[in-house]
Amino acid sequence: MTRVVLMAVVLTVLPLAGSQGAAQVRTVWEWQGKEGLSAWVPNEQIAGVRQTPEGVEFRTTGGDPILVLRSSISIPASAWQALEVTMQADQPGLVEIFWTETREGPYGGFSQEKVSRFSVLGDGKWHTYRVFPFWQKAGRIIRLRFDPFGGARFALGSMRILEWPVPKPSSASLIMPRDAALMVPLHYVTARTTTNGLVLERSAEDGFALAPLPSLDADALTCISVEASASKPARPSLVFATDAAFGLQEIPFSVVADGKRRVYNLDGLGHPAWKGHIVGIGLRPSGVLTVHTLRVSDRPQGPADVRIQSFDAAEALPRAGRPVQFTARLWNAGGEISRRVEAAFDLPDGGTTDTRGKATSVGRTVRVAVPPLRYGEEHTVSCTIKFARPGTYRVPLRVLDRGRTNAVATCVVQITPRPTVALTGAPPEPRPVRGKLDVGVYYFPGWRTAGQWAPITRYPERRPVLGWYREGDPSVADWQIKWAAEHGITFFAYDWYWSAGARSLEHALHNGLFNAHFRRYLKFCLLWANHNPPGTSSHEDFMAVVRYWIENYFRRPEYYTIEGKPVVIIFTPHRFRADMGSEAVRRAFEAMREECRKAGLPGLYLIACVGGDTSEHAAAAAEGYDAISAYNWPGLGMSGNQRVAPYADLLEPHRAHWERMAAAGPLPIMTPVSGGWDSRPWHGDTAMVRSGRTPELFRRHLLDARRFIETHPGKALPVALIEAWNEFGEGSYIEPTRDYGFGYLDAIREVFTDAPQAHVDLTPADVGHAPPQVDVVAAMRGDWDLTRDPAGWDAGMNLTDFRTEDGALHARTTGDDPAFFGPPMQVAATAHRTLVLRMKLTPPAGSPSEDTAQVFWTTRSTSTSEAASVRFPVKLDGQWHEYRVDLSTNRRWRGLITSLRLDPCNRSGVTVSLSRIRLD
């Protein structure tokens, strides 16, 4: 589910110097707190201003305090400048500094595009924070705005703009140690030169080193090749700055920890900001990284380099005596075509295999030939092994290039005993357990097509015990209900989508849960995932919503209630507030409650999801919510630009934030619990990751939640709310999967119930049941006949009434950004340059007859972005048309295409019909 997540809460603190001495840095603008706030224009949410010898003190009220610099400044904008603020705060939170080169626009030139953010420590002590805005696109900075967060006391000591000297570059290639002086360690990085290269070491997560470049046309030079070596596993990033985008851009990559010099080719065009002229390029090291060369060119460099992208067992919970398929996804990371490459599976003691087809057996090794691969191309190899006895087994895999080992990986698999149970061919009756507290779990209904599952297949550890299941089938719901009820879960909170009357993603609830045999064992409620377009909230719409809820959900005996009132969680209170204003929201909520009472219900219990600002609690109370909670706070405890942090470091910040939110206002809190976060399947390599999550750490988190609830009666509802059952794309899931089996559910059972820890968790294979599966095998041809079935295409967003009938695929748009998501594929862009569509668009009466459609694509290294898309005109006349779209007009149509997305138009209420999609 697309959503905004709460980001950093703690920023790294000065001193900040790398190897560049402070004397080399000059101050180009400065304000001192001892001057008072006369230089700033505060809004009404800045109160209690008081001058002290150290600076100026004030407190903030409301959720949007602002200080605007009174006088204009004139600073030539450079990528080699930093904003530095010395301040103290008594609460942690996120500070924003806006800057602009113009006074035009609705906010005097300020916008969310031009902002630098940093998190502050809430310890009441003085700290200095430094951020690099990379505002060079603006040309000249004339205004500044300082936005602290609400509900805290601050003291400002100083604010400065600093500038570093810029070395003079000579080429787009850096060869170490010759060009080591060009790589300036600007922020939390040390650099030392050796005869072998330049050694970079980072001392904080947001550290980086940057080198200037001569005028470099991003469209002409699109590949960045980093030749580096490392002795420990690391995930550094290539960073760059361009005159066509704000901010420091980042392309993460993984290095092989073998101490050897290797070339890492990175696709610049895969990043949406690789455009204009690149003015600086550098590295954000992870640990210690030795750099030998850094080259920007028009093609990948280095020899063929076939690596292992993933290697795991296909079966999520393998049993003794049953065959287990071990599958590896390989890809060529080198500039040349690979040849004479084999994958070698080494059989462990106790494992046997039957080599047939293309595999050959040499002793205890099974070898599988790998076809020639160009740069970026992938190939999947597999080996099936049977284990007669339970135990822990290690299955090594080697990639052999002309007989020499180029890459290695090991899959550790736990083979469990086969339970003695009847082969009924159906899910067995649940044996529910309960505790004194309720446990709720969010449920994301996003898993019914190959296109939805395809990104998850790249992370085989996330494969569910149910397989790549077809969500919406009642038998799938029965297994999920059984497992939830047998581990102490009280209810699922289903993500529910409504936008001005249009609904979507109802299959898991309407088709699955409502038709499940075991539905009486599990309660459910709704999370209104109101990611709606602006202007779609109104009093009339609220009344239509509540009437639909009453008619379709609230009268069901399984609906979850508090004080007898049906519970609904609101994902984005801000959407309602922005559309209607807080007072109108309060009146609409009361009208909804009255409508429930007219229907014979005690009322309606509304819960607001809140973020990191404690002022949101007061806003929710003023708008008439009954309680507060959250979807997830995955960024708690992270610092600066940090994108990766341990899950363990999430636990203490959660405890503190529960306390802050409970104390911030009158509403009770439904305590939110995080199942983790790793959204790389959705957001690519730049995603936020909470690494190292385990069932044991999750158990500690649950214990914290239980203690908090038990020690805060009246402030905390007797409910823990976990994100999530199946957010596989966000990496926050507790449904049984390949990586930890039933470990997360067992932790819930142990912490929240008094049931015996010893129990048997059955799987579909144990009883001879096969839940319906989605075929996620990659389609080698991009050609889809939609006259009989969706062929893997699905309604992605702002589409409803998705169906196949009358020889076509149909859907109706519910917003101005509708999208169909395509199935997985592997198509070479050079062989297919044109998209051909047979499509009919039927608009509502009075609509224009023409509009614009758009096609997006992804590759193995890039996610969906505006930069990788092509727009084309379409007719809204209710007639069939064939559209031929030249995709090669975009330079980013290159490499191996792995999926498509089609936005058929930009209007709501249009009926879209598709009969054929193909790539020519």
CSV table of N, CA and C in Angstrom, one decimal, residues 546-675:
chain,number,residue,atom,x,y,z
A,546,VAL,N,-20.7,5.9,5.5
A,546,VAL,CA,-21.2,5.2,6.7
A,546,VAL,C,-22.4,4.3,6.3
A,547,ARG,N,-23.2,4.8,5.4
A,547,ARG,CA,-24.4,3.9,5.0
A,547,ARG,C,-23.9,2.6,4.3
A,548,TYR,N,-22.8,2.7,3.6
A,548,TYR,CA,-22.3,1.5,3.0
A,548,TYR,C,-21.7,0.6,4.0
A,549,TRP,N,-21.0,1.2,5.0
A,549,TRP,CA,-20.5,0.4,6.1
A,549,TRP,C,-21.6,-0.4,6.9
A,550,ILE,N,-22.7,0.4,7.2
A,550,ILE,CA,-23.8,-0.2,8.0
A,550,ILE,C,-24.4,-1.4,7.2
A,551,GLU,N,-24.6,-1.2,5.9
A,551,GLU,CA,-25.3,-2.2,5.1
A,551,GLU,C,-24.4,-3.4,4.8
A,552,ASN,N,-23.1,-3.2,4.7
A,552,ASN,CA,-22.3,-4.3,4.3
A,552,ASN,C,-21.4,-4.9,5.3
A,553,TYR,N,-21.1,-4.2,6.4
A,553,TYR,CA,-20.1,-4.7,7.4
A,553,TYR,C,-20.6,-4.7,8.9
A,554,PHE,N,-21.2,-3.6,9.3
A,554,PHE,CA,-21.4,-3.4,10.7
A,554,PHE,C,-22.3,-4.4,11.4
A,555,ARG,N,-23.3,-4.9,10.6
A,555,ARG,CA,-24.2,-5.9,11.1
A,555,ARG,C,-23.7,-7.3,11.2
A,556,ARG,N,-22.5,-7.5,10.6
A,556,ARG,CA,-22.0,-8.9,10.6
A,556,ARG,C,-21.5,-9.2,12.1
A,557,PRO,N,-21.7,-10.4,12.5
A,557,PRO,CA,-21.3,-10.8,13.9
A,557,PRO,C,-19.8,-10.8,14.1
A,558,GLU,N,-19.1,-10.9,13.0
A,558,GLU,CA,-17.6,-10.9,13.1
A,558,GLU,C,-17.0,-9.5,13.2
A,559,TYR,N,-17.8,-8.5,13.1
A,559,TYR,CA,-17.2,-7.1,13.0
A,559,TYR,C,-16.7,-6.8,14.4
A,560,TYR,N,-15.5,-6.2,14.5
A,560,TYR,CA,-14.8,-5.9,15.8
A,560,TYR,C,-15.4,-4.6,16.3
A,561,THR,N,-15.7,-4.6,17.6
A,561,THR,CA,-16.3,-3.4,18.2
A,561,THR,C,-15.5,-3.0,19.5
A,562,ILE,N,-15.6,-1.8,19.9
A,562,ILE,CA,-15.2,-1.3,21.2
A,562,ILE,C,-16.4,-0.6,21.9
A,563,GLU,N,-16.7,-1.0,23.1
A,563,GLU,CA,-17.9,-0.5,23.8
A,563,GLU,C,-19.2,-0.7,22.9
A,564,GLY,N,-19.1,-1.8,22.1
A,564,GLY,CA,-20.2,-2.2,21.3
A,564,GLY,C,-20.3,-1.4,20.0
A,565,LYS,N,-19.4,-0.4,19.8
A,565,LYS,CA,-19.4,0.4,18.6
A,565,LYS,C,-18.4,-0.2,17.6
A,566,PRO,N,-18.8,-0.3,16.3
A,566,PRO,CA,-17.9,-0.7,15.3
A,566,PRO,C,-16.7,0.2,15.1
A,567,VAL,N,-15.6,-0.4,15.0
A,567,VAL,CA,-14.3,0.3,14.9
A,567,VAL,C,-13.9,0.5,13.4
A,568,VAL,N,-13.5,1.8,13.1
A,568,VAL,CA,-12.9,2.1,11.8
A,568,VAL,C,-11.7,2.9,12.1
A,569,ILE,N,-10.6,2.6,11.5
A,569,ILE,CA,-9.3,3.3,11.6
A,569,ILE,C,-9.1,4.1,10.3
A,570,ILE,N,-8.7,5.4,10.5
A,570,ILE,CA,-8.5,6.3,9.4
A,570,ILE,C,-7.0,6.5,9.2
A,571,PHE,N,-6.6,6.1,7.9
A,571,PHE,CA,-5.1,6.1,7.7
A,571,PHE,C,-4.6,7.5,7.6
A,572,THR,N,-5.3,8.5,6.9
A,572,THR,CA,-4.8,9.8,6.7
A,572,THR,C,-5.8,10.8,7.2
A,573,PRO,N,-5.8,11.2,8.4
A,573,PRO,CA,-6.7,12.3,8.9
A,573,PRO,C,-6.4,13.6,8.1
A,574,HIS,N,-5.2,13.8,7.7
A,574,HIS,CA,-4.8,15.0,7.0
A,574,HIS,C,-5.7,15.2,5.7
A,575,ARG,N,-6.0,14.1,5.1
A,575,ARG,CA,-6.8,14.3,3.8
A,575,ARG,C,-8.1,14.9,4.1
A,576,PHE,N,-8.8,14.4,5.1
A,576,PHE,CA,-10.1,15.0,5.5
A,576,PHE,C,-9.9,16.5,6.0
A,577,ARG,N,-8.9,16.7,6.8
A,577,ARG,CA,-8.7,18.1,7.3
A,577,ARG,C,-8.4,19.1,6.2
A,578,ALA,N,-7.6,18.7,5.2
A,578,ALA,CA,-7.2,19.6,4.1
A,578,ALA,C,-8.4,19.8,3.2
A,579,ASP,N,-9.3,18.8,3.0
A,579,ASP,CA,-10.4,19.0,2.2
A,579,ASP,C,-11.6,19.8,2.8
A,580,MET,N,-11.8,19.6,4.1
A,580,MET,CA,-13.0,20.1,4.8
A,580,MET,C,-12.7,21.1,5.9
A,581,GLY,N,-11.6,21.0,6.5
A,581,GLY,CA,-11.4,21.8,7.7
A,581,GLY,C,-11.8,21.0,9.0
A,582,SER,N,-11.1,21.2,10.1
A,582,SER,CA,-11.3,20.3,11.2
A,582,SER,C,-12.7,20.4,11.8
A,583,GLU,N,-13.3,21.6,11.8
A,583,GLU,CA,-14.7,21.7,12.4
A,583,GLU,C,-15.7,20.9,11.5
A,584,ALA,N,-15.5,21.0,10.2
A,584,ALA,CA,-16.4,20.3,9.3
A,584,ALA,C,-16.2,18.8,9.5
A,585,VAL,N,-15.0,18.3,9.7
A,585,VAL,CA,-14.8,16.9,9.9
A,585,VAL,C,-15.5,16.5,11.2
A,586,ARG,N,-15.4,17.3,12.3
A,586,ARG,CA,-16.0,16.9,13.6
A,586,ARG,C,-17.5,16.8,13.4
A,587,ARG,N,-18.1,17.7,12.6
A,587,ARG,CA,-19.6,17.7,12.4
A,587,ARG,C,-20.0,16.4,11.6
A,588,ALA,N,-19.1,16.1,10.6
A,588,ALA,CA,-19.4,15.0,9.8
A,588,ALA,C,-19.3,13.7,10.6
A,589,PHE,N,-18.3,13.6,11.4
A,589,PHE,CA,-18.2,12.4,12.3
A,589,PHE,C,-19.4,12.2,13.2
A,590,GLU,N,-19.9,13.3,13.8
A,590,GLU,CA,-21.0,13.2,14.6
A,590,GLU,C,-22.3,12.7,13.8
A,591,ALA,N,-22.4,13.2,12.6
A,591,ALA,CA,-23.5,12.8,11.8
A,591,ALA,C,-23.4,11.3,11.4
A,592,MET,N,-22.2,10.8,11.2
A,592,MET,CA,-22.0,9.4,10.9
A,592,MET,C,-22.4,8.6,12.2
A,593,ARG,N,-22.0,9.1,13.3
A,593,ARG,CA,-22.4,8.3,14.6
A,593,ARG,C,-23.9,8.3,14.7
A,594,GLU,N,-24.6,9.4,14.4
A,594,GLU,CA,-26.0,9.5,14.5
A,594,GLU,C,-26.7,8.5,13.5
A,595,GLU,N,-26.1,8.4,12.3
A,595,GLU,CA,-26.6,7.5,11.3
A,595,GLU,C,-26.5,6.0,11.9
A,596,CYS,N,-25.4,5.7,12.6
A,596,CYS,CA,-25.2,4.4,13.1
A,596,CYS,C,-26.3,4.1,14.2
A,597,ARG,N,-26.5,5.2,15.0
A,597,ARG,CA,-27.5,5.0,16.1
A,597,ARG,C,-28.9,4.8,15.5
A,598,LYS,N,-29.2,5.5,14.4
A,598,LYS,CA,-30.5,5.3,13.7
A,598,LYS,C,-30.6,3.8,13.3
A,599,ALA,N,-29.5,3.2,12.9
A,599,ALA,CA,-29.5,1.8,12.4
A,599,ALA,C,-29.5,0.8,13.5
A,600,GLY,N,-29.6,1.3,14.8
A,600,GLY,CA,-29.7,0.4,15.9
A,600,GLY,C,-28.3,0.0,16.5
A,601,LEU,N,-27.3,0.7,16.1
A,601,LEU,CA,-25.9,0.5,16.6
A,601,LEU,C,-25.7,1.5,17.8
A,602,PRO,N,-24.8,1.2,18.7
A,602,PRO,CA,-24.5,2.1,19.8
A,602,PRO,C,-23.8,3.4,19.3
A,603,GLY,N,-23.2,3.3,18.1
A,603,GLY,CA,-22.4,4.5,17.7
A,603,GLY,C,-21.4,4.0,16.7
A,604,LEU,N,-20.2,4.8,16.7
A,604,LEU,CA,-19.1,4.5,15.8
A,604,LEU,C,-17.8,4.9,16.5
A,605,TYR,N,-16.9,4.0,16.5
A,605,TYR,CA,-15.6,4.2,17.2
A,605,TYR,C,-14.5,4.5,16.1
A,606,LEU,N,-14.0,5.8,16.0
A,606,LEU,CA,-13.1,6.2,15.0
A,606,LEU,C,-11.7,6.4,15.6
A,607,ILE,N,-10.7,5.8,14.9
A,607,ILE,CA,-9.3,5.9,15.4
A,607,ILE,C,-8.5,6.6,14.3
A,608,ALA,N,-7.7,7.6,14.7
A,608,ALA,CA,-6.8,8.3,13.8
A,608,ALA,C,-5.4,7.8,13.8
A,609,CYS,N,-4.9,7.5,12.7
A,609,CYS,CA,-3.4,7.2,12.6
A,609,CYS,C,-2.6,8.5,12.6
A,610,VAL,N,-1.6,8.5,13.5
A,610,VAL,CA,-0.8,9.7,13.7
A,610,VAL,C,0.6,9.4,13.5
A,611,GLY,N,1.4,10.5,13.3
A,611,GLY,CA,2.8,10.3,13.0
A,611,GLY,C,3.7,10.7,14.2
A,612,GLY,N,4.7,11.5,13.9
A,612,GLY,CA,5.7,11.8,15.0
A,612,GLY,C,5.5,13.0,15.7
A,613,ASP,N,4.6,13.9,15.2
A,613,ASP,CA,4.3,15.2,15.9
A,613,ASP,C,3.2,15.0,16.9
A,614,THR,N,3.6,15.3,18.2
A,614,THR,CA,2.6,15.1,19.3
A,614,THR,C,1.4,16.0,19.1
A,615,SER,N,1.5,17.1,18.4
A,615,SER,CA,0.4,18.0,18.1
A,615,SER,C,-0.8,17.3,17.4
A,616,GLU,N,-0.4,16.2,16.7
A,616,GLU,CA,-1.5,15.5,15.9
A,616,GLU,C,-2.5,14.9,16.9
A,617,HIS,N,-2.1,14.6,18.1
A,617,HIS,CA,-3.0,14.0,19.1
A,617,HIS,C,-4.1,15.0,19.4
A,618,ALA,N,-3.7,16.3,19.7
A,618,ALA,CA,-4.7,17.3,20.0
A,618,ALA,C,-5.6,17.6,18.8
A,619,ALA,N,-5.0,17.5,17.6
A,619,ALA,CA,-5.9,17.7,16.4
A,619,ALA,C,-6.9,16.6,16.2
A,620,ALA,N,-6.5,15.4,16.5
A,620,ALA,CA,-7.4,14.3,16.4
A,620,ALA,C,-8.6,14.4,17.4
A,621,ALA,N,-8.2,14.8,18.6
A,621,ALA,CA,-9.2,15.0,19.6
A,621,ALA,C,-10.2,16.1,19.2
A,622,ALA,N,-9.7,17.2,18.7
A,622,ALA,CA,-10.6,18.3,18.3
A,622,ALA,C,-11.5,17.9,17.2
A,623,GLU,N,-11.1,17.0,16.3
A,623,GLU,CA,-11.9,16.5,15.2
A,623,GLU,C,-12.9,15.4,15.5
A,624,GLY,N,-12.9,15.0,16.8
A,624,GLY,CA,-13.9,14.0,17.2
A,624,GLY,C,-13.5,12.6,17.1
A,625,TYR,N,-12.2,12.2,17.0
A,625,TYR,CA,-11.8,10.8,17.0
A,625,TYR,C,-12.0,10.3,18.4
A,626,ASP,N,-12.1,9.0,18.5
A,626,ASP,CA,-12.2,8.3,19.8
A,626,ASP,C,-10.9,7.9,20.4
A,627,ALA,N,-9.9,7.6,19.5
A,627,ALA,CA,-8.6,7.2,19.9
A,627,ALA,C,-7.6,7.4,18.8
A,628,ILE,N,-6.3,7.2,19.1
A,628,ILE,CA,-5.3,7.4,18.1
A,628,ILE,C,-4.5,6.1,18.0
A,629,SER,N,-3.8,5.9,16.9
A,629,SER,CA,-2.9,4.7,16.7
A,629,SER,C,-2.0,5.1,15.5
A,630,ALA,N,-1.5,4.1,14.8
A,630,ALA,CA,-0.6,4.4,13.7
A,630,ALA,C,-0.6,3.2,12.8
A,631,TYR,N,-0.2,3.4,11.6
A,631,TYR,CA,0.1,2.2,10.7
A,631,TYR,C,1.4,1.6,11.0
A,632,ASN,N,2.4,2.4,10.9
A,632,ASN,CA,3.8,2.0,11.2
A,632,ASN,C,4.6,3.2,11.4
A,633,TRP,N,5.6,3.2,12.3
A,633,TRP,CA,6.6,4.2,12.6
A,633,TRP,C,8.0,3.6,12.3
A,634,PRO,N,8.3,3.2,11.0
A,634,PRO,CA,9.5,2.5,10.7
A,634,PRO,C,10.8,3.4,10.8
A,635,GLY,N,10.6,4.7,10.8
A,635,GLY,CA,11.8,5.5,10.8
A,635,GLY,C,12.3,5.9,12.2
A,636,LEU,N,11.6,5.5,13.3
A,636,LEU,CA,12.0,5.9,14.6
A,636,LEU,C,13.4,5.4,14.9
A,637,GLY,N,14.2,6.3,15.4
A,637,GLY,CA,15.6,6.0,15.8
A,637,GLY,C,16.6,6.1,14.7
A,638,MET,N,16.1,6.5,13.5
A,638,MET,CA,17.1,6.6,12.4
A,638,MET,C,17.6,8.1,12.3
A,639,SER,N,18.7,8.3,11.7
A,639,SER,CA,19.4,9.6,11.7
A,639,SER,C,19.7,10.1,10.4
A,640,GLY,N,19.5,11.4,10.2
A,640,GLY,CA,19.9,12.0,9.0
A,640,GLY,C,19.4,11.4,7.7
A,641,ASN,N,20.3,11.1,6.7
A,641,ASN,CA,19.9,10.5,5.5
A,641,ASN,C,20.0,9.0,5.6
A,642,GLN,N,20.0,8.4,6.8
A,642,GLN,CA,20.2,7.0,7.0
A,642,GLN,C,19.0,6.3,6.4
A,643,ARG,N,19.3,5.2,5.6
A,643,ARG,CA,18.3,4.4,5.0
A,643,ARG,C,18.3,3.0,5.5
A,644,VAL,N,19.3,2.6,6.2
A,644,VAL,CA,19.4,1.2,6.7
A,644,VAL,C,19.7,1.3,8.2
A,645,ALA,N,19.0,0.6,9.0
A,645,ALA,CA,19.3,0.6,10.5
A,645,ALA,C,18.7,-0.7,11.1
A,646,PRO,N,19.3,-1.1,12.2
A,646,PRO,CA,18.8,-2.4,12.7
A,646,PRO,C,17.4,-2.3,13.3
A,647,TYR,N,16.6,-3.4,13.1
A,647,TYR,CA,15.3,-3.5,13.7
A,647,TYR,C,15.4,-3.3,15.2
A,648,ALA,N,16.4,-3.8,15.8
A,648,ALA,CA,16.6,-3.8,17.2
A,648,ALA,C,16.6,-2.3,17.7
A,649,ASP,N,17.1,-1.4,16.9
A,649,ASP,CA,17.1,0.0,17.3
A,649,ASP,C,15.7,0.7,17.2
A,650,LEU,N,14.7,-0.1,16.8
A,650,LEU,CA,13.4,0.5,16.7
A,650,LEU,C,12.6,0.3,18.0
A,651,LEU,N,13.1,-0.6,18.8
A,651,LEU,CA,12.2,-1.0,20.0
A,651,LEU,C,12.2,0.1,21.1
A,652,GLU,N,13.3,0.6,21.5
A,652,GLU,CA,13.3,1.7,22.5
A,652,GLU,C,12.6,3.0,22.0
A,653,PRO,N,12.9,3.4,20.8
A,653,PRO,CA,12.1,4.6,20.3
A,653,PRO,C,10.6,4.4,20.3
A,654,HIS,N,10.1,3.2,20.0
A,654,HIS,CA,8.7,2.9,20.1
A,654,HIS,C,8.2,3.1,21.5
A,655,ARG,N,8.9,2.5,22.5
A,655,ARG,CA,8.5,2.7,23.9
A,655,ARG,C,8.3,4.2,24.3
A,656,ALA,N,9.3,5.0,23.9
A,656,ALA,CA,9.3,6.4,24.2
A,656,ALA,C,8.2,7.1,23.4
A,657,HIS,N,7.9,6.7,22.2
A,657,HIS,CA,6.9,7.4,21.4
A,657,HIS,C,5.5,7.0,21.9
A,658,TRP,N,5.3,5.8,22.3
A,658,TRP,CA,4.0,5.4,23.0
A,658,TRP,C,3.8,6.3,24.2
A,659,GLU,N,4.8,6.5,25.0
A,659,GLU,CA,4.7,7.4,26.2
A,659,GLU,C,4.3,8.8,25.8
A,660,ARG,N,5.0,9.4,24.8
A,660,ARG,CA,4.8,10.7,24.4
A,660,ARG,C,3.4,10.9,23.9
A,661,MET,N,3.0,10.0,23.0
A,661,MET,CA,1.6,10.1,22.4
A,661,MET,C,0.5,10.0,23.5
A,662,ALA,N,0.7,9.0,24.4
A,662,ALA,CA,-0.3,8.8,25.5
A,662,ALA,C,-0.4,10.1,26.3
A,663,ALA,N,0.7,10.8,26.5
A,663,ALA,CA,0.7,12.0,27.4
A,663,ALA,C,0.3,13.2,26.7
A,664,ALA,N,0.2,13.2,25.4
A,664,ALA,CA,0.1,14.4,24.6
A,664,ALA,C,-1.4,14.9,24.5
A,665,GLY,N,-2.4,14.1,24.9
A,665,GLY,CA,-3.7,14.6,24.8
A,665,GLY,C,-4.7,13.6,25.5
A,666,PRO,N,-6.0,13.9,25.3
A,666,PRO,CA,-7.0,13.1,26.1
A,666,PRO,C,-7.4,11.8,25.5
A,667,LEU,N,-7.0,11.5,24.2
A,667,LEU,CA,-7.5,10.3,23.6
A,667,LEU,C,-6.6,9.1,24.0
A,668,PRO,N,-7.2,7.9,24.2
A,668,PRO,CA,-6.4,6.7,24.4
A,668,PRO,C,-5.7,6.3,23.1
A,669,ILE,N,-4.7,5.5,23.3
A,669,ILE,CA,-3.9,5.0,22.1
A,669,ILE,C,-4.1,3.5,22.0
A,670,MET,N,-4.4,3.1,20.7
A,670,MET,CA,-4.4,1.6,20.4
A,670,MET,C,-2.9,1.4,20.0
A,671,THR,N,-2.2,0.7,20.8
A,671,THR,CA,-0.7,0.7,20.7
A,671,THR,C,-0.2,0.0,19.5
A,672,PRO,N,0.4,0.8,18.6
A,672,PRO,CA,0.9,0.3,17.3
A,672,PRO,C,2.3,-0.5,17.5
A,673,VAL,N,2.4,-1.6,16.9
A,673,VAL,CA,3.5,-2.5,16.9
A,673,VAL,C,4.1,-2.7,15.5
A,674,SER,N,5.4,-2.6,15.3
A,674,SER,CA,6.0,-2.7,14.0
A,674,SER,C,6.5,-4.2,13.8
A,675,GLY,N,6.0,-4.8,12.7
A,675,GLY,CA,6.5,-6.1,12.2
A,675,GLY,C,7.8,-6.0,11.5
